[in-house]
CSV table of C-alpha atoms in Angstrom, one decimal:
chain,number,residue,atom,x,y,z
A,1,MET,CA,-5.0,-25.4,-6.2
A,2,LYS,CA,-2.9,-27.5,-3.9
A,3,ILE,CA,-5.0,-29.2,-1.1
A,4,ILE,CA,-3.4,-29.6,2.3
A,5,LYS,CA,-5.2,-31.4,5.1
A,6,TYR,CA,-4.4,-31.0,8.8
A,7,PRO,CA,-0.8,-29.8,8.3
A,8,GLN,CA,1.7,-30.1,11.2
A,9,ARG,CA,3.0,-26.9,12.5
A,10,ASP,CA,6.5,-27.6,11.4
A,11,SER,CA,5.1,-27.4,7.8
A,12,TRP,CA,3.4,-24.0,8.2
A,13,GLU,CA,6.5,-22.1,7.0
A,14,GLY,CA,6.2,-23.9,3.6
A,15,ILE,CA,2.5,-23.1,3.5
A,16,VAL,CA,2.8,-19.4,4.1
A,17,ARG,CA,5.8,-19.0,1.7
A,18,ARG,CA,5.0,-17.0,-1.4
A,19,PRO,CA,6.1,-18.1,-4.9
A,20,HIS,CA,9.8,-17.4,-5.3
A,21,LEU,CA,11.1,-15.5,-8.2
A,22,ASP,CA,14.7,-15.0,-9.3
A,23,LEU,CA,14.9,-11.3,-9.3
A,24,SER,CA,18.7,-10.9,-10.1
A,25,GLN,CA,18.2,-10.2,-13.8
A,26,LEU,CA,15.1,-8.1,-13.1
A,27,ASN,CA,17.0,-5.9,-10.6
A,28,ALA,CA,19.9,-5.4,-13.0
A,29,THR,CA,17.4,-4.3,-15.7
A,30,VAL,CA,15.7,-1.9,-13.3
A,31,ASN,CA,19.0,-0.5,-12.2
A,32,GLY,CA,20.0,0.2,-15.8
A,33,VAL,CA,16.7,2.1,-16.5
A,34,LEU,CA,16.9,4.1,-13.3
A,35,SER,CA,20.5,5.1,-14.0
A,36,ASP,CA,19.5,6.3,-17.5
A,37,ILE,CA,16.6,8.3,-16.2
A,38,LYS,CA,18.8,9.9,-13.5
A,39,GLU,CA,21.4,10.9,-16.2
A,40,ASN,CA,19.2,11.8,-19.1
A,41,GLY,CA,15.8,12.9,-17.7
A,42,ASP,CA,13.0,13.4,-20.2
A,43,LYS,CA,14.9,12.0,-23.1
A,44,ALA,CA,15.3,8.7,-21.3
A,45,VAL,CA,11.7,8.8,-20.2
A,46,ARG,CA,10.5,9.1,-23.8
A,47,LYS,CA,12.8,6.3,-24.9
A,48,TYR,CA,11.5,3.8,-22.4
A,49,GLU,CA,7.8,4.9,-23.0
A,50,GLU,CA,8.4,3.9,-26.6
A,51,LYS,CA,10.1,0.7,-25.7
A,52,PHE,CA,7.8,-0.6,-22.9
A,53,ASP,CA,4.5,1.2,-23.5
A,54,HIS,CA,4.9,1.5,-27.3
A,55,ALA,CA,3.9,5.2,-27.0
A,56,SER,CA,5.7,8.0,-28.9
A,57,LEU,CA,5.1,11.1,-26.7
A,58,ASP,CA,5.4,14.7,-27.7
A,59,GLU,CA,4.1,15.9,-24.4
A,60,ILE,CA,4.8,14.0,-21.2
A,61,GLU,CA,2.4,15.9,-19.1
A,62,VAL,CA,-1.4,15.5,-19.6
A,63,THR,CA,-2.9,18.7,-20.9
A,64,THR,CA,-6.0,20.5,-19.7
A,65,GLU,CA,-7.8,19.6,-22.9
A,66,GLU,CA,-7.1,15.9,-22.4
A,67,LYS,CA,-8.5,16.2,-18.8
A,68,GLU,CA,-11.6,17.9,-20.0
A,69,GLU,CA,-12.1,15.4,-22.8
A,70,ALA,CA,-11.8,12.5,-20.3
A,71,MET,CA,-14.9,13.7,-18.4
A,72,SER,CA,-17.0,13.3,-21.5
A,73,LEU,CA,-15.6,9.8,-22.2
A,74,ILE,CA,-16.8,8.1,-19.0
A,75,SER,CA,-20.4,7.1,-18.2
A,76,LYS,CA,-22.5,9.0,-15.7
A,77,GLU,CA,-22.8,5.8,-13.8
A,78,LEU,CA,-19.0,5.4,-13.4
A,79,TYR,CA,-18.6,9.1,-12.5
A,80,ASP,CA,-21.3,8.8,-9.8
A,81,SER,CA,-19.6,5.6,-8.5
A,82,LEU,CA,-16.3,7.4,-8.3
A,83,VAL,CA,-17.9,10.3,-6.3
A,84,ILE,CA,-19.5,7.8,-3.9
A,85,ALA,CA,-16.2,6.0,-3.4
A,86,HIS,CA,-14.3,9.3,-3.0
A,87,ASN,CA,-16.7,10.6,-0.3
A,88,ASN,CA,-16.4,7.4,1.7
A,89,ILE,CA,-12.6,7.3,1.4
A,90,ALA,CA,-12.5,11.0,2.5
A,91,LYS,CA,-14.8,10.4,5.5
A,92,PHE,CA,-12.7,7.5,6.7
A,93,HIS,CA,-9.4,9.2,6.3
A,94,GLU,CA,-10.7,12.5,7.8
A,95,SER,CA,-11.3,10.6,11.0
A,96,GLN,CA,-7.6,9.8,11.2
A,97,LYS,CA,-6.5,13.4,11.7
A,98,PHE,CA,-3.9,13.8,14.5
A,99,ASP,CA,-4.5,16.1,17.4
A,100,GLY,CA,-1.2,16.8,19.2
A,101,LYS,CA,-1.5,17.7,22.8
A,102,LYS,CA,1.1,19.6,24.9
A,103,ILE,CA,2.3,17.4,27.8
A,104,VAL,CA,4.1,18.6,30.9
A,105,THR,CA,6.4,15.7,31.6
A,106,VAL,CA,7.9,17.4,34.7
A,107,ASN,CA,7.7,20.8,36.2
A,108,GLY,CA,9.0,23.3,33.7
A,109,VAL,CA,9.3,20.9,30.7
A,110,THR,CA,6.6,20.8,28.0
A,111,CYS,CA,6.7,18.4,25.0
A,112,TRP,CA,4.4,18.0,22.1
A,113,GLN,CA,4.1,16.8,18.5
A,114,LYS,CA,2.8,18.6,15.4
A,115,SER,CA,1.7,16.7,12.3
A,116,VAL,CA,3.2,18.3,9.1
A,117,PRO,CA,2.3,17.1,5.6
A,118,ILE,CA,5.0,15.9,3.3
A,119,GLN,CA,5.6,18.7,0.9
A,120,LYS,CA,6.0,16.7,-2.4
A,121,VAL,CA,4.5,13.2,-2.9
A,122,GLY,CA,4.4,11.0,-6.0
A,123,LEU,CA,1.5,8.6,-6.8
A,124,TYR,CA,2.0,5.7,-9.2
A,125,ILE,CA,-1.1,4.3,-10.8
A,126,PRO,CA,-0.8,1.0,-12.8
A,127,GLY,CA,-2.4,1.0,-16.2
A,128,GLY,CA,-1.4,-2.2,-17.8
A,129,THR,CA,-3.7,-5.2,-17.9
A,130,ALA,CA,-6.2,-3.3,-15.7
A,131,PRO,CA,-6.0,0.5,-15.3
A,132,LEU,CA,-6.5,1.0,-11.6
A,133,PHE,CA,-8.5,4.3,-11.4
A,134,SER,CA,-9.7,3.3,-7.9
A,135,THR,CA,-6.1,3.6,-6.7
A,136,VAL,CA,-6.1,7.3,-7.7
A,137,LEU,CA,-8.8,7.8,-5.1
A,138,MET,CA,-7.0,5.7,-2.5
A,139,LEU,CA,-3.8,7.6,-2.8
A,140,ALA,CA,-4.8,11.1,-3.8
A,141,THR,CA,-7.7,11.5,-1.3
A,142,PRO,CA,-5.6,11.2,1.9
A,143,ALA,CA,-2.8,13.2,0.3
A,144,LYS,CA,-5.3,16.1,-0.2
A,145,ILE,CA,-6.7,15.7,3.3
A,146,ALA,CA,-3.2,15.7,4.8
A,147,GLY,CA,-2.5,19.0,3.0
A,148,CYS,CA,0.4,17.9,0.8
A,149,PRO,CA,1.1,21.0,-1.3
A,150,GLU,CA,2.5,19.2,-4.3
A,151,ILE,CA,1.0,16.0,-5.7
A,152,VAL,CA,2.5,14.3,-8.8
A,153,LEU,CA,0.7,11.4,-10.5
A,154,CYS,CA,2.3,9.1,-13.0
A,155,THR,CA,0.5,6.4,-15.0
A,156,PRO,CA,1.3,4.6,-18.3
A,157,PRO,CA,-0.5,5.8,-21.5
A,158,ASP,CA,-1.9,3.5,-24.2
A,159,LYS,CA,-0.2,3.1,-27.6
A,160,GLU,CA,-1.7,6.4,-28.8
A,161,GLY,CA,-0.2,8.2,-25.9
A,162,ARG,CA,-3.5,8.7,-24.1
A,163,VAL,CA,-4.2,8.1,-20.4
A,164,ASN,CA,-7.3,6.0,-19.5
A,165,PRO,CA,-10.2,8.5,-19.1
A,166,ALA,CA,-11.4,7.0,-15.8
A,167,ILE,CA,-8.0,7.6,-14.3
A,168,LEU,CA,-8.2,11.3,-15.3
A,169,ALA,CA,-11.7,11.6,-14.0
A,170,ALA,CA,-10.7,10.1,-10.6
A,171,ALA,CA,-7.8,12.5,-10.5
A,172,LYS,CA,-10.1,15.4,-11.1
A,173,ILE,CA,-12.5,14.2,-8.4
A,174,ALA,CA,-9.7,13.8,-5.9
A,175,GLY,CA,-8.1,17.1,-6.8
A,176,VAL,CA,-4.9,16.1,-8.5
A,177,GLU,CA,-3.7,18.5,-11.2
A,178,ARG,CA,-0.3,17.3,-12.4
A,179,ILE,CA,-0.5,14.0,-14.3
A,180,PHE,CA,2.3,12.5,-16.4
A,181,LYS,CA,2.1,9.8,-19.1
A,182,ILE,CA,4.8,7.6,-17.7
A,183,GLY,CA,4.6,4.0,-16.6
A,184,GLY,CA,6.8,1.4,-15.0
A,185,VAL,CA,10.3,1.8,-13.8
A,186,GLN,CA,10.7,5.1,-15.7
A,187,ALA,CA,7.9,6.6,-13.7
A,188,ILE,CA,9.5,5.7,-10.4
A,189,GLY,CA,12.8,7.0,-11.6
A,190,ALA,CA,11.3,10.3,-12.9
A,191,MET,CA,9.6,11.0,-9.5
A,192,ALA,CA,12.6,9.9,-7.5
A,193,TYR,CA,15.2,11.9,-9.3
A,194,GLY,CA,13.2,14.6,-11.1
A,195,THR,CA,13.4,15.4,-14.8
A,196,GLU,CA,13.0,18.6,-16.9
A,197,SER,CA,9.2,17.9,-16.8
A,198,VAL,CA,8.6,15.9,-13.7
A,199,PRO,CA,9.3,17.3,-10.2
A,200,LYS,CA,11.3,15.3,-7.7
A,201,VAL,CA,9.2,14.1,-4.9
A,202,TYR,CA,10.0,13.2,-1.3
A,203,LYS,CA,7.9,10.0,-1.1
A,204,ILE,CA,6.4,7.7,-3.7
A,205,PHE,CA,3.1,5.8,-3.2
A,206,GLY,CA,1.4,3.1,-5.2
A,207,PRO,CA,1.3,-0.6,-6.3
A,208,GLY,CA,2.8,-2.1,-9.4
A,209,ASN,CA,4.3,-5.2,-11.0
A,210,GLN,CA,7.7,-6.7,-10.0
A,211,TYR,CA,9.6,-4.1,-12.0
A,212,VAL,CA,7.8,-1.2,-10.3
A,213,MET,CA,8.3,-2.8,-6.8
A,214,ALA,CA,12.0,-3.4,-7.5
A,215,ALA,CA,12.4,0.2,-8.7
A,216,LYS,CA,10.7,1.6,-5.6
A,217,GLN,CA,13.0,-0.4,-3.3
A,218,GLN,CA,16.1,0.6,-5.2
A,219,VAL,CA,15.3,4.4,-5.2
A,220,SER,CA,14.4,4.1,-1.5
A,221,LEU,CA,17.9,3.2,-0.5
A,222,HIS,CA,19.3,6.7,-1.2
A,223,ASP,CA,16.9,9.1,-3.0
A,224,VAL,CA,13.3,9.0,-1.8
A,225,ALA,CA,11.0,7.4,0.7
A,226,ILE,CA,8.3,4.9,-0.3
A,227,ASP,CA,5.0,3.9,1.2
A,228,MET,CA,6.0,0.2,1.8
A,229,PRO,CA,7.7,-2.7,0.3
A,230,ALA,CA,5.1,-4.8,-1.5
A,231,GLY,CA,4.6,-7.4,-4.2
A,232,PRO,CA,1.8,-9.3,-5.9
A,233,SER,CA,-1.7,-9.1,-4.5
A,234,GLU,CA,-3.1,-11.8,-2.2
A,235,VAL,CA,-6.1,-12.9,-0.1
A,236,CYS,CA,-6.6,-15.4,2.7
A,237,VAL,CA,-10.2,-16.6,3.4
A,238,ILE,CA,-11.1,-18.3,6.6
A,239,ALA,CA,-14.3,-20.4,6.3
A,240,ASP,CA,-16.3,-23.0,8.3
A,241,GLU,CA,-19.2,-25.3,7.5
A,242,ASP,CA,-21.7,-22.3,7.6
A,243,SER,CA,-19.8,-20.1,5.1
A,244,ASN,CA,-21.4,-19.4,1.7
A,245,VAL,CA,-19.6,-21.5,-0.9
A,246,GLU,CA,-20.3,-19.2,-3.8
A,247,PHE,CA,-19.1,-16.1,-1.9
A,248,VAL,CA,-15.9,-17.9,-0.8
A,249,ALA,CA,-15.0,-19.0,-4.3
A,250,ALA,CA,-15.8,-15.6,-5.7
A,251,ASP,CA,-13.6,-13.9,-3.1
A,252,LEU,CA,-10.6,-16.2,-4.0
A,253,LEU,CA,-11.1,-15.6,-7.7
A,254,SER,CA,-11.4,-11.8,-7.2
A,255,GLN,CA,-7.8,-11.7,-6.2
A,256,ALA,CA,-6.6,-14.5,-8.5
A,257,GLU,CA,-7.5,-12.4,-11.5
A,258,HIS,CA,-5.1,-9.6,-10.5
A,259,GLY,CA,-2.1,-11.2,-12.0
A,260,VAL,CA,-0.3,-14.5,-12.6
A,261,ASP,CA,2.1,-13.8,-9.7
A,262,SER,CA,-0.8,-13.2,-7.2
A,263,GLN,CA,-1.7,-15.8,-4.6
A,264,VAL,CA,-4.9,-16.9,-2.8
A,265,ILE,CA,-5.4,-19.3,0.2
A,266,LEU,CA,-8.4,-20.8,1.8
A,267,ILE,CA,-8.2,-22.0,5.4
A,268,THR,CA,-11.2,-24.0,6.5
A,269,THR,CA,-12.4,-26.2,9.4
A,270,SER,CA,-14.7,-28.1,7.1
A,271,GLU,CA,-13.7,-30.8,4.6
A,272,SER,CA,-17.0,-30.6,2.8
A,273,MET,CA,-16.5,-26.8,2.5
A,274,LEU,CA,-13.0,-27.4,1.0
A,275,ASP,CA,-14.4,-29.8,-1.6
A,276,ALA,CA,-17.3,-27.5,-2.4
A,277,VAL,CA,-15.2,-24.4,-2.8
A,278,SER,CA,-12.8,-26.3,-5.1
A,279,LYS,CA,-15.6,-27.3,-7.4
A,280,GLU,CA,-17.3,-23.9,-7.3
A,281,ILE,CA,-14.0,-22.2,-8.2
A,282,GLU,CA,-13.9,-24.3,-11.4
A,283,LEU,CA,-17.4,-23.3,-12.3
A,284,GLN,CA,-16.9,-19.6,-11.7
A,285,LEU,CA,-13.5,-19.6,-13.3
A,286,LYS,CA,-15.0,-20.5,-16.7
A,287,LYS,CA,-17.1,-17.3,-16.6
A,288,LEU,CA,-14.2,-14.8,-15.9
A,289,PRO,CA,-12.9,-12.8,-18.8
A,290,ARG,CA,-9.5,-12.9,-17.1
A,291,ARG,CA,-9.7,-16.7,-16.5
A,292,GLU,CA,-6.3,-17.5,-18.0
A,293,ILE,CA,-4.6,-15.1,-15.5
A,294,ALA,CA,-6.7,-16.5,-12.6
A,295,ALA,CA,-6.0,-20.1,-13.6
A,296,LYS,CA,-2.3,-19.4,-13.5
A,297,THR,CA,-2.6,-17.8,-10.1
A,298,LEU,CA,-4.5,-20.8,-8.7
A,299,GLU,CA,-1.4,-22.9,-9.5
A,300,ASN,CA,0.4,-21.0,-6.7
A,301,SER,CA,-2.6,-21.2,-4.4
A,302,LYS,CA,-3.7,-23.5,-1.6
A,303,LEU,CA,-6.8,-24.9,0.1
A,304,VAL,CA,-5.9,-25.8,3.7
A,305,LEU,CA,-8.0,-27.9,6.1
A,306,VAL,CA,-7.4,-27.3,9.9
A,307,HIS,CA,-9.0,-28.7,13.1
A,308,ASP,CA,-10.7,-25.5,14.4
A,309,THR,CA,-11.0,-21.8,13.9
A,310,ASP,CA,-8.3,-21.1,16.5
A,311,GLU,CA,-5.8,-23.0,14.4
A,312,ALA,CA,-7.1,-21.2,11.4
A,313,ILE,CA,-6.4,-17.8,12.8
A,314,GLU,CA,-3.0,-18.8,14.0
A,315,LEU,CA,-2.1,-20.0,10.5
A,316,SER,CA,-3.5,-16.8,9.0
A,317,ASN,CA,-1.4,-14.7,11.4
A,318,SER,CA,1.6,-16.6,10.3
A,319,TYR,CA,0.7,-16.0,6.6
A,320,ALA,CA,0.2,-12.3,7.3
A,321,PRO,CA,-2.1,-11.7,4.3
A,322,GLU,CA,-2.6,-8.4,2.5
A,323,HIS,CA,-6.4,-9.1,2.6
A,324,LEU,CA,-8.0,-11.4,5.2
A,325,ILE,CA,-11.7,-12.4,4.9
A,326,ILE,CA,-13.1,-14.1,8.0
A,327,ALA,CA,-16.4,-15.7,6.8
A,328,THR,CA,-17.0,-18.0,9.8
A,329,LYS,CA,-19.9,-17.8,12.2
A,330,ASP,CA,-17.5,-16.7,15.0
A,331,TYR,CA,-15.9,-13.9,13.0
A,332,GLU,CA,-16.3,-11.4,15.8
A,333,GLN,CA,-14.3,-13.5,18.2
A,334,LEU,CA,-11.7,-14.4,15.6
A,335,SER,CA,-11.3,-10.7,14.6
A,336,GLU,CA,-10.0,-10.0,18.1
A,337,LYS,CA,-7.2,-12.5,17.5
A,338,VAL,CA,-5.9,-11.0,14.2
A,339,VAL,CA,-2.4,-9.6,14.7
A,340,ASN,CA,-0.9,-9.8,11.2
A,341,ALA,CA,-3.0,-8.6,8.2
A,342,GLY,CA,-3.3,-5.6,5.9
A,343,SER,CA,-7.0,-5.2,5.8
A,344,VAL,CA,-9.7,-7.5,7.4
A,345,PHE,CA,-13.2,-8.2,6.1
A,346,LEU,CA,-15.7,-9.6,8.6
A,347,GLY,CA,-18.8,-11.7,7.9
A,348,LYS,CA,-20.3,-13.1,4.7
A,349,TYR,CA,-21.2,-9.8,3.1
A,350,ALA,CA,-17.8,-8.0,3.5
A,351,CYS,CA,-16.2,-9.0,0.2
A,352,GLU,CA,-12.7,-7.8,-0.4
A,353,SER,CA,-13.8,-5.8,-3.5
A,354,ALA,CA,-15.8,-3.5,-1.1
A,355,GLY,CA,-12.5,-2.4,0.4
A,356,ASP,CA,-10.9,-2.2,-3.0
A,357,TYR,CA,-13.4,0.4,-4.2
A,358,ALA,CA,-16.0,2.1,-2.0
A,359,SER,CA,-16.3,1.1,1.7
A,360,GLY,CA,-13.8,3.9,2.6
A,361,THR,CA,-10.8,1.9,3.8
A,362,ASN,CA,-7.5,2.1,1.8
A,363,HIS,CA,-6.6,-0.7,-0.6
A,364,THR,CA,-2.9,0.1,-0.8
A,365,LEU,CA,-1.7,-2.6,1.6
A,366,PRO,CA,1.5,-4.6,2.5
A,367,THR,CA,1.8,-7.9,0.6
A,368,HIS,CA,4.3,-10.7,0.6
A,369,ARG,CA,4.2,-11.1,4.4
A,370,TYR,CA,5.2,-7.5,5.0
A,371,ALA,CA,2.0,-7.2,7.1
A,372,LEU,CA,4.1,-8.7,9.9
A,373,ALA,CA,5.7,-5.2,10.3
A,374,TYR,CA,3.9,-2.8,8.0
A,375,ASN,CA,0.4,-1.3,7.8
A,376,GLY,CA,-1.5,-0.1,4.8
A,377,VAL,CA,-1.6,3.5,3.5
A,378,ASN,CA,-3.5,5.9,5.8
A,379,LEU,CA,-3.5,9.6,6.6
A,380,ASP,CA,-0.3,9.3,8.7
A,381,SER,CA,1.5,8.0,5.6
A,382,TYR,CA,1.4,11.5,4.2
A,383,ASN,CA,2.5,13.3,7.4
A,384,ARG,CA,5.6,13.6,9.6
A,385,LYS,CA,5.3,14.1,13.3
A,386,ILE,CA,7.7,16.8,14.4
A,387,THR,CA,8.4,16.9,18.1
A,388,PHE,CA,8.8,20.1,20.2
A,389,GLN,CA,9.9,20.8,23.7
A,390,TYR,CA,10.1,24.0,25.8
A,391,LEU,CA,12.0,24.3,29.1
A,392,THR,CA,11.7,27.1,31.7
A,393,GLU,CA,14.1,27.8,34.5
A,394,ASP,CA,12.1,25.3,36.6
A,395,GLY,CA,12.6,22.7,33.8
A,396,ILE,CA,16.4,23.2,34.0
A,397,ARG,CA,16.2,22.6,37.8
A,398,SER,CA,14.0,19.5,37.2
A,399,ILE,CA,16.1,17.6,34.7
A,400,GLY,CA,19.4,19.5,34.4
A,401,GLN,CA,21.4,17.3,36.8
A,402,ALA,CA,20.0,14.1,35.3
A,403,VAL,CA,21.0,15.3,31.8
A,404,VAL,CA,24.5,16.2,32.9
A,405,THR,CA,25.0,12.9,34.8
A,406,MET,CA,23.8,10.8,31.8
A,407,ALA,CA,25.9,12.8,29.3
A,408,GLU,CA,29.1,12.4,31.4
A,409,ASN,CA,28.6,8.7,31.7
A,410,GLU,CA,28.2,8.4,27.9
A,411,GLN,CA,31.5,10.4,27.7
A,412,LEU,CA,29.8,13.2,25.7
A,413,GLU,CA,31.2,16.3,27.4
A,414,GLY,CA,29.7,18.6,24.9
A,415,HIS,CA,26.3,17.5,25.8
A,416,ALA,CA,26.9,17.8,29.5
A,417,ASN,CA,28.4,21.3,29.0
A,418,ALA,CA,25.4,22.6,27.1
A,419,MET,CA,23.2,21.8,30.1
A,420,ARG,CA,25.8,22.7,32.8
A,421,LEU,CA,26.1,26.2,31.5
A,422,ARG,CA,22.3,26.7,31.8
A,423,MET,CA,22.4,25.3,35.3
A,424,ASP,CA,25.2,27.6,36.3
A,425,SER,CA,23.3,30.6,34.9
A,426,LEU,CA,20.6,30.1,37.4
A,427,LYS,CA,22.9,30.2,40.4
């Protein structure tokens, strides 16, 4: 990891910059696959499943028998863990339900909002180097709470054409019925355009690799909404001299093992902590099964020494991390100063993996500095707010002339006339 001590503010932009990838060839490849899916539907889906996932599929949709079999293939311990996580996620997202109130803005004018679920949503669940069954719970649970009538889930199969049983078990717990054996760009295209087997959806949710992210961004230009722009996973840890060295190193490595294009950053006020964490990372890295991936990630990562925790939180806000862990003794005060982050973990016991799995918060979060303007998935992500207004005769008298005057000054006579006629009818 690159060590940076007491950086000047004019160098911060370089510190917070993520690894740059040339995506021109990638975007061209993605565009070609999407065009083929749009034109040829299931036939193209099967072709790319064989090419990319090395699976020859007779049936694209997971059968009832496959779902039932999956329940017998996972351990009771894992099943019980999924239920605990689902219950906590449900409890947290239930608390986000919107209660629209009717507001009288002026005599005779009443306005209100109604929250309406998106009718068709698509969930993408990665299944490559690490099948993310936890993401099923994170995406499907709020979709069900919101009341989305149609939920479609796509996830890549293995070479035998089977979906990871834990993914199917999580889908059953969360209440998802329609599951398709499709991964990568072809999954995004199938949900965006619809095929003979896969329904077209109105919004696509879920993380993925660079190809999946590029596909989501391309289809969002014209065909379907997406949850957020995103990229490789990341974490920022703020530590001081009292932080637990082993915990800090473990938190950094927990994100480093996600993928070689991930990034982790430590911001600390203590030089001894910086040195100790650096050594501890080397020790813990050797014990990780995915150490080669984590080691590659660490090449893109940084250990930064700053003067005080105020400077640390300022640098973190500039970085706008997907995950922010504040492990300092003054974490409560620093938490009040957080303005740019996807999800924040406070104190030495709040590890990022708690939020990834079972605390109840959502782990589908903005990465790549998108936390400057985006939030993570929540109940509102699955709803639209439709506004209503009702005017009485008194309402026309209250705002009628203001409407006419403003419309005339914008030279929109049709607008003015629509109100003027109503005003005249009251004379």
